[in-house]
Short mmCIF file of C-alpha atoms and ligand atoms in Angstrom, two decimals:
data_model
loop_
_atom_site.label_atom_id
_atom_site.label_comp_id
_atom_site.label_asym_id
_atom_site.label_seq_id
_atom_site.Cartn_x
_atom_site.Cartn_y
_atom_site.Cartn_z
CA MET A 1 78.59 136.64 84.40
CA LYS A 2 82.17 136.04 83.26
CA ILE A 3 84.94 137.31 85.53
CA LEU A 4 88.70 136.95 85.26
CA ILE A 5 91.01 137.06 88.26
CA LEU A 6 94.38 138.27 86.98
CA ASN A 7 97.38 138.00 89.27
CA GLY A 8 100.77 139.53 88.55
CA PRO A 9 104.33 138.87 89.71
CA ASN A 10 105.18 136.77 92.75
CA LEU A 11 101.55 135.96 93.50
CA ASN A 12 102.24 132.37 92.43
CA LEU A 13 104.17 132.15 95.72
CA LEU A 14 101.16 132.87 97.94
CA GLY A 15 101.17 130.59 100.98
CA ARG A 16 104.97 130.55 101.02
CA ARG A 17 105.83 134.19 100.35
CA GLU A 18 106.11 136.52 103.39
CA PRO A 19 103.22 134.78 105.22
CA SER A 20 103.10 137.50 107.89
CA ILE A 21 101.94 139.90 105.13
CA TYR A 22 100.20 137.63 102.62
CA GLY A 23 98.98 134.70 104.77
CA ASN A 24 99.43 130.93 104.66
CA LEU A 25 96.86 129.97 102.04
CA THR A 26 97.88 129.19 98.47
CA PHE A 27 95.89 131.00 95.78
CA ASP A 28 94.63 127.66 94.45
CA GLU A 29 93.13 126.79 97.84
CA PHE A 30 91.43 130.18 98.05
CA TYR A 31 90.28 130.03 94.41
CA ASP A 32 88.58 126.64 94.99
CA SER A 33 86.60 128.04 97.91
CA LEU A 34 85.65 131.15 95.91
CA LYS A 35 84.34 129.04 93.01
CA LYS A 36 82.23 127.00 95.46
CA LYS A 37 80.85 130.17 97.07
CA TYR A 38 79.82 131.68 93.70
CA PRO A 39 78.67 128.70 91.60
CA THR A 40 76.67 130.86 89.16
CA VAL A 41 79.68 133.02 88.21
CA THR A 42 82.00 131.82 85.45
CA LEU A 43 85.36 132.49 87.08
CA ASP A 44 88.66 132.24 85.24
CA TYR A 45 92.12 132.62 86.70
CA PHE A 46 95.43 133.66 85.13
CA GLN A 47 98.74 134.43 86.83
CA ASN A 48 101.91 135.61 85.18
CA ASN A 49 105.18 137.16 86.29
CA VAL A 50 105.78 138.95 82.98
CA GLU A 51 104.37 142.44 82.39
CA GLY A 52 103.67 141.87 78.69
CA GLU A 53 101.76 138.65 79.40
CA ILE A 54 99.47 140.54 81.78
CA ILE A 55 98.86 143.12 79.04
CA ASN A 56 98.18 140.36 76.46
CA LYS A 57 95.60 138.83 78.81
CA LEU A 58 93.88 142.18 79.36
CA HIS A 59 93.62 142.59 75.57
CA GLU A 60 92.36 139.01 75.14
CA VAL A 61 89.47 139.21 77.62
CA GLY A 62 88.90 142.95 77.76
CA PHE A 63 86.17 143.12 75.12
CA SER A 64 84.12 140.08 76.12
CA TYR A 65 84.27 139.52 79.91
CA ASP A 66 82.01 141.29 82.40
CA GLY A 67 84.77 142.11 84.86
CA ILE A 68 88.45 141.76 85.68
CA ILE A 69 89.82 141.54 89.21
CA LEU A 70 93.45 142.61 88.92
CA ASN A 71 96.23 142.29 91.44
CA ALA A 72 99.18 143.53 89.42
CA GLY A 73 101.56 143.04 92.37
CA ALA A 74 104.55 145.36 92.19
CA TYR A 75 103.65 146.36 88.59
CA THR A 76 100.82 148.34 90.20
CA HIS A 77 103.41 150.87 91.32
CA THR A 78 105.48 151.01 88.11
CA SER A 79 103.57 150.03 85.00
CA VAL A 80 102.35 152.82 82.75
CA ALA A 81 101.79 150.09 80.13
CA ILE A 82 99.30 148.11 82.26
CA GLY A 83 97.52 151.38 83.10
CA ASP A 84 97.27 152.17 79.37
CA ALA A 85 96.00 148.64 78.61
CA ILE A 86 93.16 149.10 81.11
CA LYS A 87 92.32 152.45 79.48
CA GLY A 88 92.18 150.72 76.11
CA ILE A 89 89.75 147.91 76.94
CA LYS A 90 85.99 147.88 77.57
CA THR A 91 85.73 145.45 80.53
CA PRO A 92 85.77 147.20 83.93
CA VAL A 93 88.76 146.41 86.15
CA VAL A 94 88.76 146.35 89.96
CA GLU A 95 92.24 146.72 91.47
CA VAL A 96 92.86 144.51 94.48
CA HIS A 97 95.64 144.05 97.00
CA ILE A 98 95.94 141.50 99.76
CA SER A 99 97.83 143.91 102.01
CA ASN A 100 96.93 147.49 102.84
CA VAL A 101 99.42 149.10 100.48
CA HIS A 102 98.73 152.52 102.03
CA ALA A 103 100.02 151.33 105.41
CA ARG A 104 103.29 150.12 103.83
CA GLU A 105 106.31 151.74 102.12
CA GLU A 106 105.67 155.01 100.28
CA PHE A 107 106.41 153.54 96.84
CA ARG A 108 103.38 151.26 97.34
CA HIS A 109 101.09 154.28 97.72
CA ILE A 110 101.43 154.99 93.98
CA SER A 111 99.16 153.12 91.55
CA TYR A 112 99.14 153.29 87.76
CA ILE A 113 96.05 151.04 87.84
CA ALA A 114 93.76 153.03 90.16
CA PRO A 115 93.06 156.05 87.87
CA ASN A 116 91.78 153.64 85.21
CA ALA A 117 89.98 151.21 87.53
CA LYS A 118 86.34 151.02 88.56
CA GLY A 119 87.50 150.82 92.18
CA VAL A 120 90.23 149.67 94.52
CA ILE A 121 90.08 147.15 97.38
CA ALA A 122 93.13 146.68 99.59
CA GLY A 123 94.00 145.27 102.95
CA PHE A 124 91.45 142.50 103.51
CA GLY A 125 93.75 139.57 102.83
CA LEU A 126 92.48 137.16 100.18
CA GLN A 127 88.96 138.38 100.99
CA SER A 128 89.87 141.46 98.90
CA TYR A 129 89.22 139.25 95.84
CA ALA A 130 85.80 138.15 97.18
CA LEU A 131 84.83 141.78 97.86
CA ALA A 132 85.88 142.72 94.32
CA LEU A 133 83.77 139.87 92.95
CA GLU A 134 80.78 141.06 95.00
CA SER A 135 81.17 144.49 93.40
CA PHE A 136 80.37 142.98 89.99
CA LEU A 137 77.22 141.16 91.17
C1 LIG B 201 100.36 143.38 96.59
C2 LIG B 201 101.03 144.66 97.12
C3 LIG B 201 102.19 145.05 96.23
O1 LIG B 201 102.80 146.22 96.73
C4 LIG B 201 103.22 143.94 96.21
O2 LIG B 201 104.28 144.29 95.33
C5 LIG B 201 102.64 142.64 95.83
C6 LIG B 201 101.36 142.26 96.42
C7 LIG B 201 99.23 142.89 97.52
O3 LIG B 201 98.41 142.10 97.06
O4 LIG B 201 99.19 143.27 98.70
O5 LIG B 201 103.25 141.84 95.13
O6 LIG B 201 99.77 143.68 95.33
#
């Protein structure tokens, strides 16, 4: 089972960025614990702040991996191009968010990912990624 976790803009700042919303843990710390918890899963991780790089990664893995766990950050709410990329690949995508986007500003209620995703998990902190991983097992 080969799964990619794909994080979009500003998620490289986890642990330092708005900790009251996103927590104190860095993604690397969380990712280490996730790999230990699921030793039989081949987990890869990619983060990028650039929309086109996220699309390139979706194209690169989207015909060979078993699943993609995507937190597109703010691009979730704006990117027709990422939505189209998900439509164009074969690998199922689960959309995740650390925060409950539906309990926040109205612009965060819109997702260009969700209509093309297998499912959406939001609001469980970094555990949202673990729940998404479980959904592929
Ligand atoms: C986020 C929610 C988005 O609205 C925000 O722009 C992010 C993080 C989350 O994981 O809660 O960057 O995707």
